Amino acid sequence: MTAAALAKPGLSPIPRTQLWWEAVERGELLIQRCASCGSYQFYPRVLCTRCWSEDLGWVQAIGSGRIWTFTVVRMPGHAAWAPDVPYVIALIELDEGPRMMSRVVDSDPREVRVGQRVRVNFRRLSPSESELPVFVVDAADGP
Ligand SMILES: [Zn+2]
């Protein structure tokens, strides 16, 4: 079996993240907002990380942010991603504040920079994969 024929490991949604994955399938990026203190957080948790309230709800993120840090993957951790290298994994700081790990797509990895403005997009990166939120560098902030 060649690396290209290997299936990528799938997702494992849990009850707490099920709504989030359903939103991704609709092309929406959700984050949690605390009704007690108004702070936002990602990834989904049962308590607010600022005030410990359990009064959390989902809101649709603006979908924009900036690259807080990134790496270029040249040696994948699983053989199924070998055809994708090199690719960019970044920590995106959303405009609401939370940071989320994602891929930066449609850019030459050599031109990705910390601080670049990005916007969420939704892609099925291969036929066997689920829809995932990825980020694209804003045209105004590209190379
Ligand atoms: Zn709170």
PDB file of C-alpha atoms and ligand atoms in Angstrom:
ATOM      1  CA  MET A   1       0.000   0.000   0.000  1.00  0.00           C
ATOM      2  CA  THR A   2       1.427   3.404  -0.893  1.00  0.00           C
ATOM      3  CA  ALA A   3       1.313   6.412   1.396  1.00  0.00           C
ATOM      4  CA  ALA A   4      -1.154   8.098  -0.961  1.00  0.00           C
ATOM      5  CA  ALA A   5      -3.569   5.202  -0.536  1.00  0.00           C
ATOM      6  CA  LEU A   6      -3.525   5.317   3.261  1.00  0.00           C
ATOM      7  CA  ALA A   7      -6.624   6.747   4.895  1.00  0.00           C
ATOM      8  CA  LYS A   8      -5.984   9.675   7.194  1.00  0.00           C
ATOM      9  CA  PRO A   9      -7.031   9.123  10.791  1.00  0.00           C
ATOM     10  CA  GLY A  10     -10.613  10.300  11.238  1.00  0.00           C
ATOM     11  CA  LEU A  11     -12.274  12.585  13.728  1.00  0.00           C
ATOM     12  CA  SER A  12     -13.563  11.486  17.096  1.00  0.00           C
ATOM     13  CA  PRO A  13     -16.348  13.906  18.055  1.00  0.00           C
ATOM     14  CA  ILE A  14     -17.532  13.741  21.651  1.00  0.00           C
ATOM     15  CA  PRO A  15     -20.875  15.080  22.935  1.00  0.00           C
ATOM     16  CA  ARG A  16     -19.283  18.404  23.958  1.00  0.00           C
ATOM     17  CA  THR A  17     -17.925  18.995  20.446  1.00  0.00           C
ATOM     18  CA  GLN A  18     -20.765  17.551  18.340  1.00  0.00           C
ATOM     19  CA  LEU A  19     -22.435  20.975  17.738  1.00  0.00           C
ATOM     20  CA  TRP A  20     -19.065  22.418  16.733  1.00  0.00           C
ATOM     21  CA  TRP A  21     -18.503  19.736  14.090  1.00  0.00           C
ATOM     22  CA  GLU A  22     -22.056  20.134  12.775  1.00  0.00           C
ATOM     23  CA  ALA A  23     -21.422  23.875  12.400  1.00  0.00           C
ATOM     24  CA  VAL A  24     -18.201  23.168  10.496  1.00  0.00           C
ATOM     25  CA  GLU A  25     -20.211  21.069   8.041  1.00  0.00           C
ATOM     26  CA  ARG A  26     -22.442  24.166   7.481  1.00  0.00           C
ATOM     27  CA  GLY A  27     -19.364  26.374   6.980  1.00  0.00           C
ATOM     28  CA  GLU A  28     -19.587  28.088  10.360  1.00  0.00           C
ATOM     29  CA  LEU A  29     -16.806  28.505  12.918  1.00  0.00           C
ATOM     30  CA  LEU A  30     -18.194  28.464  16.458  1.00  0.00           C
ATOM     31  CA  ILE A  31     -16.470  29.478  19.667  1.00  0.00           C
ATOM     32  CA  GLN A  32     -17.775  29.496  23.206  1.00  0.00           C
ATOM     33  CA  ARG A  33     -18.834  32.735  24.914  1.00  0.00           C
ATOM     34  CA  CYS A  34     -19.330  32.997  28.648  1.00  0.00           C
ATOM     35  CA  ALA A  35     -22.662  34.593  29.587  1.00  0.00           C
ATOM     36  CA  SER A  36     -21.272  35.608  32.991  1.00  0.00           C
ATOM     37  CA  CYS A  37     -18.107  37.478  32.032  1.00  0.00           C
ATOM     38  CA  GLY A  38     -18.376  37.792  28.234  1.00  0.00           C
ATOM     39  CA  SER A  39     -15.065  36.132  27.446  1.00  0.00           C
ATOM     40  CA  TYR A  40     -14.579  33.822  24.484  1.00  0.00           C
ATOM     41  CA  GLN A  41     -12.767  30.525  24.481  1.00  0.00           C
ATOM     42  CA  PHE A  42     -11.696  27.759  22.165  1.00  0.00           C
ATOM     43  CA  TYR A  43     -11.464  24.718  22.411  1.00  0.00           C
ATOM     44  CA  PRO A  44     -14.824  23.736  23.935  1.00  0.00           C
ATOM     45  CA  ARG A  45     -14.826  23.252  27.707  1.00  0.00           C
ATOM     46  CA  VAL A  46     -17.439  22.762  30.431  1.00  0.00           C
ATOM     47  CA  LEU A  47     -16.236  25.809  32.431  1.00  0.00           C
ATOM     48  CA  CYS A  48     -15.223  29.358  31.528  1.00  0.00           C
ATOM     49  CA  THR A  49     -11.448  29.585  31.812  1.00  0.00           C
ATOM     50  CA  ARG A  50     -11.708  33.163  33.162  1.00  0.00           C
ATOM     51  CA  CYS A  51     -14.507  33.026  35.775  1.00  0.00           C
ATOM     52  CA  TRP A  52     -15.284  29.294  36.085  1.00  0.00           C
ATOM     53  CA  SER A  53     -18.936  29.800  35.161  1.00  0.00           C
ATOM     54  CA  GLU A  54     -20.751  26.912  33.525  1.00  0.00           C
ATOM     55  CA  ASP A  55     -23.007  29.376  31.672  1.00  0.00           C
ATOM     56  CA  LEU A  56     -21.369  28.959  28.276  1.00  0.00           C
ATOM     57  CA  GLY A  57     -22.978  29.297  24.881  1.00  0.00           C
ATOM     58  CA  TRP A  58     -21.890  29.044  21.273  1.00  0.00           C
ATOM     59  CA  VAL A  59     -21.452  32.069  18.993  1.00  0.00           C
ATOM     60  CA  GLN A  60     -20.294  32.281  15.428  1.00  0.00           C
ATOM     61  CA  ALA A  61     -16.756  33.639  15.240  1.00  0.00           C
ATOM     62  CA  ILE A  62     -16.018  36.576  12.961  1.00  0.00           C
ATOM     63  CA  GLY A  63     -13.704  34.170  11.156  1.00  0.00           C
ATOM     64  CA  SER A  64     -10.681  36.417  10.957  1.00  0.00           C
ATOM     65  CA  GLY A  65      -7.483  36.661  12.926  1.00  0.00           C
ATOM     66  CA  ARG A  66      -3.732  36.622  12.605  1.00  0.00           C
ATOM     67  CA  ILE A  67      -0.997  34.010  12.550  1.00  0.00           C
ATOM     68  CA  TRP A  68       0.374  33.895  16.091  1.00  0.00           C
ATOM     69  CA  THR A  69       2.974  31.242  15.268  1.00  0.00           C
ATOM     70  CA  PHE A  70       3.396  28.465  12.718  1.00  0.00           C
ATOM     71  CA  THR A  71       5.537  25.611  11.512  1.00  0.00           C
ATOM     72  CA  VAL A  72       6.093  24.108   8.109  1.00  0.00           C
ATOM     73  CA  VAL A  73       5.571  20.357   8.208  1.00  0.00           C
ATOM     74  CA  ARG A  74       8.082  18.598   5.973  1.00  0.00           C
ATOM     75  CA  MET A  75       8.032  15.175   7.657  1.00  0.00           C
ATOM     76  CA  PRO A  76       4.460  14.157   8.490  1.00  0.00           C
ATOM     77  CA  GLY A  77       3.674  12.399  11.745  1.00  0.00           C
ATOM     78  CA  HIS A  78       1.599   9.846   9.840  1.00  0.00           C
ATOM     79  CA  ALA A  79       2.363   8.390   6.411  1.00  0.00           C
ATOM     80  CA  ALA A  80      -1.096   9.328   5.126  1.00  0.00           C
ATOM     81  CA  TRP A  81      -0.068  13.013   5.089  1.00  0.00           C
ATOM     82  CA  ALA A  82       3.122  12.365   3.114  1.00  0.00           C
ATOM     83  CA  PRO A  83       1.532  13.572  -0.165  1.00  0.00           C
ATOM     84  CA  ASP A  84       0.593  16.894   1.506  1.00  0.00           C
ATOM     85  CA  VAL A  85       4.058  18.056   2.572  1.00  0.00           C
ATOM     86  CA  PRO A  86       5.212  20.712   2.861  1.00  0.00           C
ATOM     87  CA  TYR A  87       2.213  22.284   4.592  1.00  0.00           C
ATOM     88  CA  VAL A  88       1.685  24.944   7.231  1.00  0.00           C
ATOM     89  CA  ILE A  89       0.254  24.279  10.688  1.00  0.00           C
ATOM     90  CA  ALA A  90      -0.409  27.530  12.509  1.00  0.00           C
ATOM     91  CA  LEU A  91      -1.728  28.819  15.787  1.00  0.00           C
ATOM     92  CA  ILE A  92      -4.308  31.378  14.713  1.00  0.00           C
ATOM     93  CA  GLU A  93      -5.278  34.129  17.136  1.00  0.00           C
ATOM     94  CA  LEU A  94      -8.916  34.831  16.354  1.00  0.00           C
ATOM     95  CA  ASP A  95     -10.067  38.448  16.535  1.00  0.00           C
ATOM     96  CA  GLU A  96     -12.209  37.469  19.544  1.00  0.00           C
ATOM     97  CA  GLY A  97      -9.033  36.392  21.372  1.00  0.00           C
ATOM     98  CA  PRO A  98      -8.929  32.583  21.485  1.00  0.00           C
ATOM     99  CA  ARG A  99      -6.207  30.766  19.605  1.00  0.00           C
ATOM    100  CA  MET A 100      -6.829  27.693  17.520  1.00  0.00           C
ATOM    101  CA  MET A 101      -4.531  25.352  15.651  1.00  0.00           C
ATOM    102  CA  SER A 102      -5.272  24.935  11.985  1.00  0.00           C
ATOM    103  CA  ARG A 103      -3.787  24.698   8.522  1.00  0.00           C
ATOM    104  CA  VAL A 104      -2.874  27.732   6.418  1.00  0.00           C
ATOM    105  CA  VAL A 105      -3.701  26.856   2.823  1.00  0.00           C
ATOM    106  CA  ASP A 106      -3.298  28.425  -0.625  1.00  0.00           C
ATOM    107  CA  SER A 107       0.032  30.056   0.298  1.00  0.00           C
ATOM    108  CA  ASP A 108       3.579  29.068  -0.498  1.00  0.00           C
ATOM    109  CA  PRO A 109       4.874  27.915   2.935  1.00  0.00           C
ATOM    110  CA  ARG A 110       7.992  30.039   2.350  1.00  0.00           C
ATOM    111  CA  GLU A 111       5.838  33.173   2.279  1.00  0.00           C
ATOM    112  CA  VAL A 112       3.829  32.592   5.458  1.00  0.00           C
ATOM    113  CA  ARG A 113       4.736  35.024   8.264  1.00  0.00           C
ATOM    114  CA  VAL A 114       3.846  35.558  11.903  1.00  0.00           C
ATOM    115  CA  GLY A 115       1.321  38.382  12.157  1.00  0.00           C
ATOM    116  CA  GLN A 116      -0.291  37.895   8.749  1.00  0.00           C
ATOM    117  CA  ARG A 117      -4.025  38.462   8.695  1.00  0.00           C
ATOM    118  CA  VAL A 118      -6.009  35.343   7.843  1.00  0.00           C
ATOM    119  CA  ARG A 119      -9.612  34.408   7.216  1.00  0.00           C
ATOM    120  CA  VAL A 120     -11.327  31.091   7.868  1.00  0.00           C
ATOM    121  CA  ASN A 121     -12.321  28.851   5.020  1.00  0.00           C
ATOM    122  CA  PHE A 122     -13.720  25.332   5.042  1.00  0.00           C
ATOM    123  CA  ARG A 123     -12.109  22.530   3.111  1.00  0.00           C
ATOM    124  CA  ARG A 124     -12.195  18.824   2.688  1.00  0.00           C
ATOM    125  CA  LEU A 125      -8.460  18.445   2.213  1.00  0.00           C
ATOM    126  CA  SER A 126      -8.861  15.012   0.686  1.00  0.00           C
ATOM    127  CA  PRO A 127     -11.902  12.938  -0.280  1.00  0.00           C
ATOM    128  CA  SER A 128     -11.584  10.743   2.810  1.00  0.00           C
ATOM    129  CA  GLU A 129     -11.380  13.657   5.244  1.00  0.00           C
ATOM    130  CA  SER A 130     -14.108  15.565   7.025  1.00  0.00           C
ATOM    131  CA  GLU A 131     -14.754  19.218   6.348  1.00  0.00           C
ATOM    132  CA  LEU A 132     -12.253  21.239   8.402  1.00  0.00           C
ATOM    133  CA  PRO A 133     -11.773  24.918   9.175  1.00  0.00           C
ATOM    134  CA  VAL A 134      -8.557  26.137   7.564  1.00  0.00           C
ATOM    135  CA  PHE A 135      -7.191  29.644   7.112  1.00  0.00           C
ATOM    136  CA  VAL A 136      -6.221  31.641   4.060  1.00  0.00           C
ATOM    137  CA  VAL A 137      -3.923  34.678   4.157  1.00  0.00           C
ATOM    138  CA  ASP A 138      -5.892  37.861   3.431  1.00  0.00           C
ATOM    139  CA  ALA A 139      -5.084  39.126  -0.054  1.00  0.00           C
ATOM    140  CA  ALA A 140      -4.194  42.529   1.403  1.00  0.00           C
ATOM    141  CA  ASP A 141      -1.624  40.890   3.713  1.00  0.00           C
ATOM    142  CA  GLY A 142      -0.104  38.400   1.288  1.00  0.00           C
ATOM    143  CA  PRO A 143       3.367  38.480  -0.195  1.00  0.00           C
TER     144      PRO A 143
HETATM  145 ZN    ZN B   1     -16.660  33.673  32.316  1.00  0.00          ZN
END
